[in-house]
Short mmCIF file of C-alpha atoms and ligand atoms in Angstrom, two decimals:
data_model
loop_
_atom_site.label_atom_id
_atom_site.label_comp_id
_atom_site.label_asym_id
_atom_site.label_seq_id
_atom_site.Cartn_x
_atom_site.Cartn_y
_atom_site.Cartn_z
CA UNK A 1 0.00 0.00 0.00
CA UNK A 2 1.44 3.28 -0.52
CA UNK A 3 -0.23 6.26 1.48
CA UNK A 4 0.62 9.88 0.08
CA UNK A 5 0.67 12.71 2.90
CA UNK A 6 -0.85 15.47 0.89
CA UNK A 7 -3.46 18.55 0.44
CA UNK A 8 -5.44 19.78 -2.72
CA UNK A 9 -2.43 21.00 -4.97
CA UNK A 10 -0.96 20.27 -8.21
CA UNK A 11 2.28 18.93 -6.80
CA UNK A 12 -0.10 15.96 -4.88
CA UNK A 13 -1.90 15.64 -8.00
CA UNK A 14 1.08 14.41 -10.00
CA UNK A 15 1.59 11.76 -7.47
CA UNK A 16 -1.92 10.64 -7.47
CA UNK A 17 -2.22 10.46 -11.51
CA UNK A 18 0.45 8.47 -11.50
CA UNK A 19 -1.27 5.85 -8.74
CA UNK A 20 -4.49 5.83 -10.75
CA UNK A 21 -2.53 5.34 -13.98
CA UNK A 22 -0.94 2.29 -12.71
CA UNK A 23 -3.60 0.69 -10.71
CA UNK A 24 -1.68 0.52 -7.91
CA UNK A 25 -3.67 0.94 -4.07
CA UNK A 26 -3.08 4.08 -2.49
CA UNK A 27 -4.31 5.99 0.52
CA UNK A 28 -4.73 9.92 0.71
CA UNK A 29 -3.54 11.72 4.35
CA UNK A 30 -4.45 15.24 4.66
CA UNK A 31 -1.99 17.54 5.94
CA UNK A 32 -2.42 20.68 7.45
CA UNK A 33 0.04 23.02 5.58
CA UNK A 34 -1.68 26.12 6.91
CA UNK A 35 -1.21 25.97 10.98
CA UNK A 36 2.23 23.77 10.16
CA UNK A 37 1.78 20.28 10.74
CA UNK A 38 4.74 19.95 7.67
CA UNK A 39 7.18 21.50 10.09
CA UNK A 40 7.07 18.97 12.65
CA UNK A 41 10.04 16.96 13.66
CA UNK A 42 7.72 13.93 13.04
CA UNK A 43 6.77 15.41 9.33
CA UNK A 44 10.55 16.91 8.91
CA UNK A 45 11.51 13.66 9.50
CA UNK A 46 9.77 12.19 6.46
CA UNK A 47 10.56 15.07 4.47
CA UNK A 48 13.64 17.46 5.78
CA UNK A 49 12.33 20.27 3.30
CA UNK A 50 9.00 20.49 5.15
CA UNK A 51 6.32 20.42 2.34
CA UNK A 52 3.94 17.75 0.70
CA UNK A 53 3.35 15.61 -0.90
CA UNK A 54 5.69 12.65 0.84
CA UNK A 55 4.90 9.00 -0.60
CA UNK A 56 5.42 6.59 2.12
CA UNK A 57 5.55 3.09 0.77
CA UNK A 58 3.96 0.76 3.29
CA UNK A 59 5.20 -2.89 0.99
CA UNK A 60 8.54 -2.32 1.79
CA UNK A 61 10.52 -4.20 5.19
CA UNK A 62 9.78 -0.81 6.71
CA UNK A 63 8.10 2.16 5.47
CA UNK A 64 10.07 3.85 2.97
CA UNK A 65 9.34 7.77 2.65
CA UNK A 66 9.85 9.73 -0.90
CA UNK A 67 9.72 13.66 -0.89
CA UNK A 68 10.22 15.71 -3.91
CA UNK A 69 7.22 14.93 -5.98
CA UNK A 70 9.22 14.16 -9.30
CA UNK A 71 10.98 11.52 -7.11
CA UNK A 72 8.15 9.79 -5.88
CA UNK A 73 7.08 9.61 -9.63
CA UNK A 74 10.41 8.36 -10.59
CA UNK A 75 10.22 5.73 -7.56
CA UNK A 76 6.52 4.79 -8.84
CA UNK A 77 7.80 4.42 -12.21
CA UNK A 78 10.26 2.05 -11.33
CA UNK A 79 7.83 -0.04 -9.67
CA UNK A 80 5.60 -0.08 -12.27
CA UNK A 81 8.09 -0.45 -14.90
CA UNK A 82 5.60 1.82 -16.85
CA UNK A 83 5.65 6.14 -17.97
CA UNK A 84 9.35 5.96 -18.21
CA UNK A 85 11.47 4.43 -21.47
CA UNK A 86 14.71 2.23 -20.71
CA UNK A 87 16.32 3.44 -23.37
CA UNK A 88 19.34 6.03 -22.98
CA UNK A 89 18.16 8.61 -25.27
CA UNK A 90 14.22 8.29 -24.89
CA UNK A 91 15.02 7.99 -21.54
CA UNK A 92 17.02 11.08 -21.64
CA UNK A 93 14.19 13.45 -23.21
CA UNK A 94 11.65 12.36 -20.78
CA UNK A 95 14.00 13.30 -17.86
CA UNK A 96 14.47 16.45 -19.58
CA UNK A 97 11.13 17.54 -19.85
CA UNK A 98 10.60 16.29 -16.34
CA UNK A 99 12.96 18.42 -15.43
CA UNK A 100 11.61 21.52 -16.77
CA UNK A 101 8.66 20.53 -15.10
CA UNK A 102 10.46 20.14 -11.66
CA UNK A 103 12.78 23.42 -12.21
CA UNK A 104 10.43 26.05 -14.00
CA UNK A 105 6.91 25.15 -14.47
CA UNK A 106 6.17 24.33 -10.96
CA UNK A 107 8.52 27.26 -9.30
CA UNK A 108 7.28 29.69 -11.67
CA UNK A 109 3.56 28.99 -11.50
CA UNK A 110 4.19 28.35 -7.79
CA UNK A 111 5.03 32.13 -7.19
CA UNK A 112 2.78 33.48 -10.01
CA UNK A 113 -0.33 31.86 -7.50
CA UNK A 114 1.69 33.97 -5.08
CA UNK A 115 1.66 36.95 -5.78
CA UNK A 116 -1.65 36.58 -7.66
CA UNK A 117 -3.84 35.33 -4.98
CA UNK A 118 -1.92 36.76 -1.87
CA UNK A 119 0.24 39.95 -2.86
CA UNK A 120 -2.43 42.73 -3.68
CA UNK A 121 -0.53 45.60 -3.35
CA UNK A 122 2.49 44.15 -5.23
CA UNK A 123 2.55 44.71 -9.23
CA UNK A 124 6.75 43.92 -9.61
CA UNK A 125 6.80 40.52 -8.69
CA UNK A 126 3.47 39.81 -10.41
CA UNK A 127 4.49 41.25 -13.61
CA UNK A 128 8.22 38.93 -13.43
CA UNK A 129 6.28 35.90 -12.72
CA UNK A 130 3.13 36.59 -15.24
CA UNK A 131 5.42 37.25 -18.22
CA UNK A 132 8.10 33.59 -17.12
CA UNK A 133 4.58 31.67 -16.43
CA UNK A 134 3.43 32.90 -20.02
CA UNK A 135 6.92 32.54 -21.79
CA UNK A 136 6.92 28.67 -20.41
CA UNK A 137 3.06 28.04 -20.72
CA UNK A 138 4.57 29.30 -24.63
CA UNK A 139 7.36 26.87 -24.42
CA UNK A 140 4.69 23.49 -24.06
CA UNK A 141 2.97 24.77 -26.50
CA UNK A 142 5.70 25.12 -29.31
CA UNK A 143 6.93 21.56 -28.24
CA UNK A 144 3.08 19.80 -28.35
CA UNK A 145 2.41 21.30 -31.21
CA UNK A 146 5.70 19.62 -33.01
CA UNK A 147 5.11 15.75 -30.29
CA UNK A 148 1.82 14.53 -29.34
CA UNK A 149 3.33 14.33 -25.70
CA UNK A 150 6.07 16.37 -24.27
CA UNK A 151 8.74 13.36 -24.28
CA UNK A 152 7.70 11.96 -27.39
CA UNK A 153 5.35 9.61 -28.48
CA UNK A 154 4.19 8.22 -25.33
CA UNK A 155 2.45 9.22 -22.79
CA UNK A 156 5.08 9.76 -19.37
CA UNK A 157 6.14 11.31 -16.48
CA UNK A 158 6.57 14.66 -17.99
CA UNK A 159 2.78 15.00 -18.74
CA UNK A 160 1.54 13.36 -16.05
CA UNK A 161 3.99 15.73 -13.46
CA UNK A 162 3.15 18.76 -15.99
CA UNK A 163 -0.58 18.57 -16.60
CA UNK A 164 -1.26 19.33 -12.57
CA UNK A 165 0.00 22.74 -13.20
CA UNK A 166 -1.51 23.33 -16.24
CA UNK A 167 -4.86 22.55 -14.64
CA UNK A 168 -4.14 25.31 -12.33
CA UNK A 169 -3.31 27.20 -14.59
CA UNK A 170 -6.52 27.13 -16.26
CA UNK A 171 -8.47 27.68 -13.28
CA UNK A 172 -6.71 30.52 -11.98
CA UNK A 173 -4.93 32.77 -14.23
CA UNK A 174 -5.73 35.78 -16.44
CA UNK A 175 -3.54 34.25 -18.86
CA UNK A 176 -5.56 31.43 -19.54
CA UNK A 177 -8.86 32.61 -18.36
CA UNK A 178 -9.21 36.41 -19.31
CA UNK A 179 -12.61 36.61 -20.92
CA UNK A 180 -13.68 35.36 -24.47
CA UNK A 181 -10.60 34.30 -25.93
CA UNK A 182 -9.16 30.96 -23.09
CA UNK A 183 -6.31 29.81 -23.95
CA UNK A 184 -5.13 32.40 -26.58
CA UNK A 185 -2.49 31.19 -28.76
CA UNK A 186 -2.02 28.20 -26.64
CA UNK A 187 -3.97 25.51 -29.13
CA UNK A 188 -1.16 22.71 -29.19
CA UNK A 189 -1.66 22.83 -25.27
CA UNK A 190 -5.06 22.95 -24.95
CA UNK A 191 -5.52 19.91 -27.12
CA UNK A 192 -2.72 17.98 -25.10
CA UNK A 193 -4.52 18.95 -21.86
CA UNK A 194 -8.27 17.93 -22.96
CA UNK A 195 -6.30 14.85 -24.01
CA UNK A 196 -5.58 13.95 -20.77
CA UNK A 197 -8.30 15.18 -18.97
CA UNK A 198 -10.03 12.32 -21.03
CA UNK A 199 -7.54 9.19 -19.91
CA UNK A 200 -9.97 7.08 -17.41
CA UNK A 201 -7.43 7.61 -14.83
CA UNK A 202 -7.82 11.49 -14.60
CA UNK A 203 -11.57 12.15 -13.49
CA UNK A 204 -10.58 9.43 -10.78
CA UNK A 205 -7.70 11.30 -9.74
CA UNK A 206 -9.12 15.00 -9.71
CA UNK A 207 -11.68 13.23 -7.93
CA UNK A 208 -9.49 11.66 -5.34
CA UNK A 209 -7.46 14.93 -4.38
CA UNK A 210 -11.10 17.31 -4.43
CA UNK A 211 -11.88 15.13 -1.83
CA UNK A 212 -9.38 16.64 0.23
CA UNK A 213 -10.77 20.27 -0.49
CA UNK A 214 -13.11 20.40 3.21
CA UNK A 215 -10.06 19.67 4.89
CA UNK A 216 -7.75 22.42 3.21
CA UNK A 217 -10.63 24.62 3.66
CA UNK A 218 -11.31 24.14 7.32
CA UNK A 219 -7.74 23.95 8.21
CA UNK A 220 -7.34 27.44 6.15
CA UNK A 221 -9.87 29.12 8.28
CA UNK A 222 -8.39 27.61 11.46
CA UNK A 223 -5.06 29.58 10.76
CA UNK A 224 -4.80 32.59 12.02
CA UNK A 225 -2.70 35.55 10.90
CA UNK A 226 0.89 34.35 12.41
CA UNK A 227 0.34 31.09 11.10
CA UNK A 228 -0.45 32.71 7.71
CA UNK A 229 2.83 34.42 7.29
CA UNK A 230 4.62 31.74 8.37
CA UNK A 231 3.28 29.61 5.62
CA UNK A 232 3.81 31.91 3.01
CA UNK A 233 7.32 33.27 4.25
CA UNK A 234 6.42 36.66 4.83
CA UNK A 235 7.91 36.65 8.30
CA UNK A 236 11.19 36.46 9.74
CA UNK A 237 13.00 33.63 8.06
CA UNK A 238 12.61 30.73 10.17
CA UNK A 239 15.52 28.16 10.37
CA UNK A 240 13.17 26.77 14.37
CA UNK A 241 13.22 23.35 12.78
CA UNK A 242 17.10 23.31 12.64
CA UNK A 243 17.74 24.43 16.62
CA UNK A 244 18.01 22.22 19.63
CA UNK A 245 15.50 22.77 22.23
CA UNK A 246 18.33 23.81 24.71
CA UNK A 247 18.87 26.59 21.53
CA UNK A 248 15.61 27.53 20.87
CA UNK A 249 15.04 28.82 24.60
CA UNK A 250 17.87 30.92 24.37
N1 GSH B 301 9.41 20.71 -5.20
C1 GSH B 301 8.44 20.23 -4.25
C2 GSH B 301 7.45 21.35 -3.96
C3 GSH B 301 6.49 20.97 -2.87
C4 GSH B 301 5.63 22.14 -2.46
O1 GSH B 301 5.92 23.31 -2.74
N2 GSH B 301 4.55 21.81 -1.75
C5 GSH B 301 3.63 22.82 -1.26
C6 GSH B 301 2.22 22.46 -1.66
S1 GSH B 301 2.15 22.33 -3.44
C7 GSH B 301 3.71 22.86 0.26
O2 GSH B 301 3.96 21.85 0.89
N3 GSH B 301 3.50 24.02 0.85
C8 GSH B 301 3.55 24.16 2.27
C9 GSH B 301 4.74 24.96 2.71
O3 GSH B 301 5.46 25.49 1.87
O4 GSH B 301 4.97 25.07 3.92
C10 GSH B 301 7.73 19.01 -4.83
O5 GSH B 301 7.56 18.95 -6.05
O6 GSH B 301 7.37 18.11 -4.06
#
C-alpha cells in the first residue's frame, strides 16, 4: 500500500495520476500546511524540506518515505516499470522535460499563484512571474504542437507531473482565463490537456485529491494571521526546525 501525505495542490496531484494510472492501491492523508503540521520533527523527519506531498511506501521491510514529488514519480515508475522508457536517449528526453517541469513550471507557477492570490498591493513581482509563467506556458505549447506528448510519443512522467499545473493554470490565471478568448495562442496545449483530462485515470484522480478540499478549507480558516505568514514566508525567516530545544530557549 502506498499512502501519500498530501493537500489539494498540483504537486499531490502528480503523485496521485500516476497511482491511478498504474492501478496501484493508495491511501490519501491530509496535511495541514496552513497551521504547520509539515514542520514537525515527526513530518521533517519524512521530508527534511518540510512540504507535501511525501509517498510513504507501506510494501517495503519498513516504510520507505519519498519527498520531492518528481521523485516519488520516478520511484513509482520504477515499480511499475511503466511512464518511463529504458532506453538512454528516450530515456534522456523524458527526464528532460521532467525536469523543466520540476525546475520552472512548478517554481514559476508556484510564485505566479503567489503573488496573484496573496500579494495585492504588489505589481513587480506579479508582472516577473506573469510574463516567465506565459513565456513557459509558450514553451509546451511550441513543443506539443511539433510531439503529441512532451517526451515523445508516449504518454510519461513529464505530462503526467506537468498537466497538474496546467490545470491550475486554467483555473486561476488571467492568462488562460481572461474573458472570451481561453487559452489564446495556446492551441497545441489545450488539445494535449483535454487529451488527458479524457484518460480514465484522470476524473478518478481529480476526484481523489477534491476530496481533500473540506479539509484544506477548514484547516485554512483555522489559521490565524501568524500562522499565515509563516506559511507563506512573509515573516522572519525561520531556520526553528534546525535548533536544539536547549537553543531555541535561548
Ligand atoms: N518541489 C516540491 C514542492 C512541494 C511544495 O511546494 N509543496 C507545497 C504544496 S504544493 C507545500 O507543501 N507548501 C507548504 C509549505 O510550503 O509550507 C515538490 O515537487 O514536491
Amino acid at each position: 500500500m502506498i499512502e501519500i501525505l498530501g493537500m489539494t495542490s498540483p504537486n499531490v496531484l502528480k503523485l496521485v495520476l500516476m497511482l491511478e494510472e498504474c492501478g496501484l492501491a493508495y491511501r490519501l492523508r491530509h496535511v495541514d500546511v496552513f497551521t504547520g503540521e509539515q514542520r514537525t520533527p515527526e513530518f521533517l523527519a519524512l521530508n527534511p524540506s518540510g512540504k507535501v506531498p511525501v509517498l510513504i511506501d507501506h510494501a517495503q521491510d519498513a516504510p520507505f518515505a519519498v519527498f520531492e514529488s518528481a521523485a516519488g514519480l520516478l520511484y513509482l515508475a520504477e515499480r511499475a516499470g511503466r511512464f518511463l522508457p529504458a532506453v538512454a536517449m528516450p530515456r534522456s528526453i523524458a527526464l528532460q522535460w521532467l525536469m523543466f517541469q520540476t525546475a520552472s513550471i512548478g517554481p514559476m507557477f508556484g510564485q505566479y499563484v503567489h503573488f496573484f492570490r496573496y500579494a495585492p498591493t504588489e505589481t513587480y513581482g506579479l508582472k516577473r512571474y506573469e510574463s516567465e509563467v506565459a513565456r513557459l506556458l509558450g514553451v509546451l505549447d511550441t513543443r506539443l504542437a511539433q510531439s503529441p506528448w512532451l517526451a515523445g510519443d508516449d504518454y510519461g512522467l513529464a505530462d503526467i507531473a506537468t498537466w497538474p499545473w496546467v490545470r491550475t493554470a486554467d483555473a486561476i490565471f488571467p492568462l488562460l482565463t481572461d474573458g472570451r478568448d481561453r487559452w489564446r495562442g495556446l492551441p497545441a496545449l489545450r488539445r494535449w490537456f483535454d487529451r488527458v483530462a479524457e484518460r480514465p485515470a484522470t476524473p478518478r484522480a481529480t476526484a481523489a485529491l477534491d476530496a481533500l478540499l473540506p479539509a484544506d478549507r477548514a484547516a485554512f480558516g483555522r489559521a490565524d494571521a501568524d500562522a499565515l505568514d509563516r506559511f507563506f514566508g512573509r515573516g522572519r525567516h525561520d531556520h526553528s526546525h534546525k535548533l536544539t530545544g536547549a537553543e531555541t530557549a535561548q
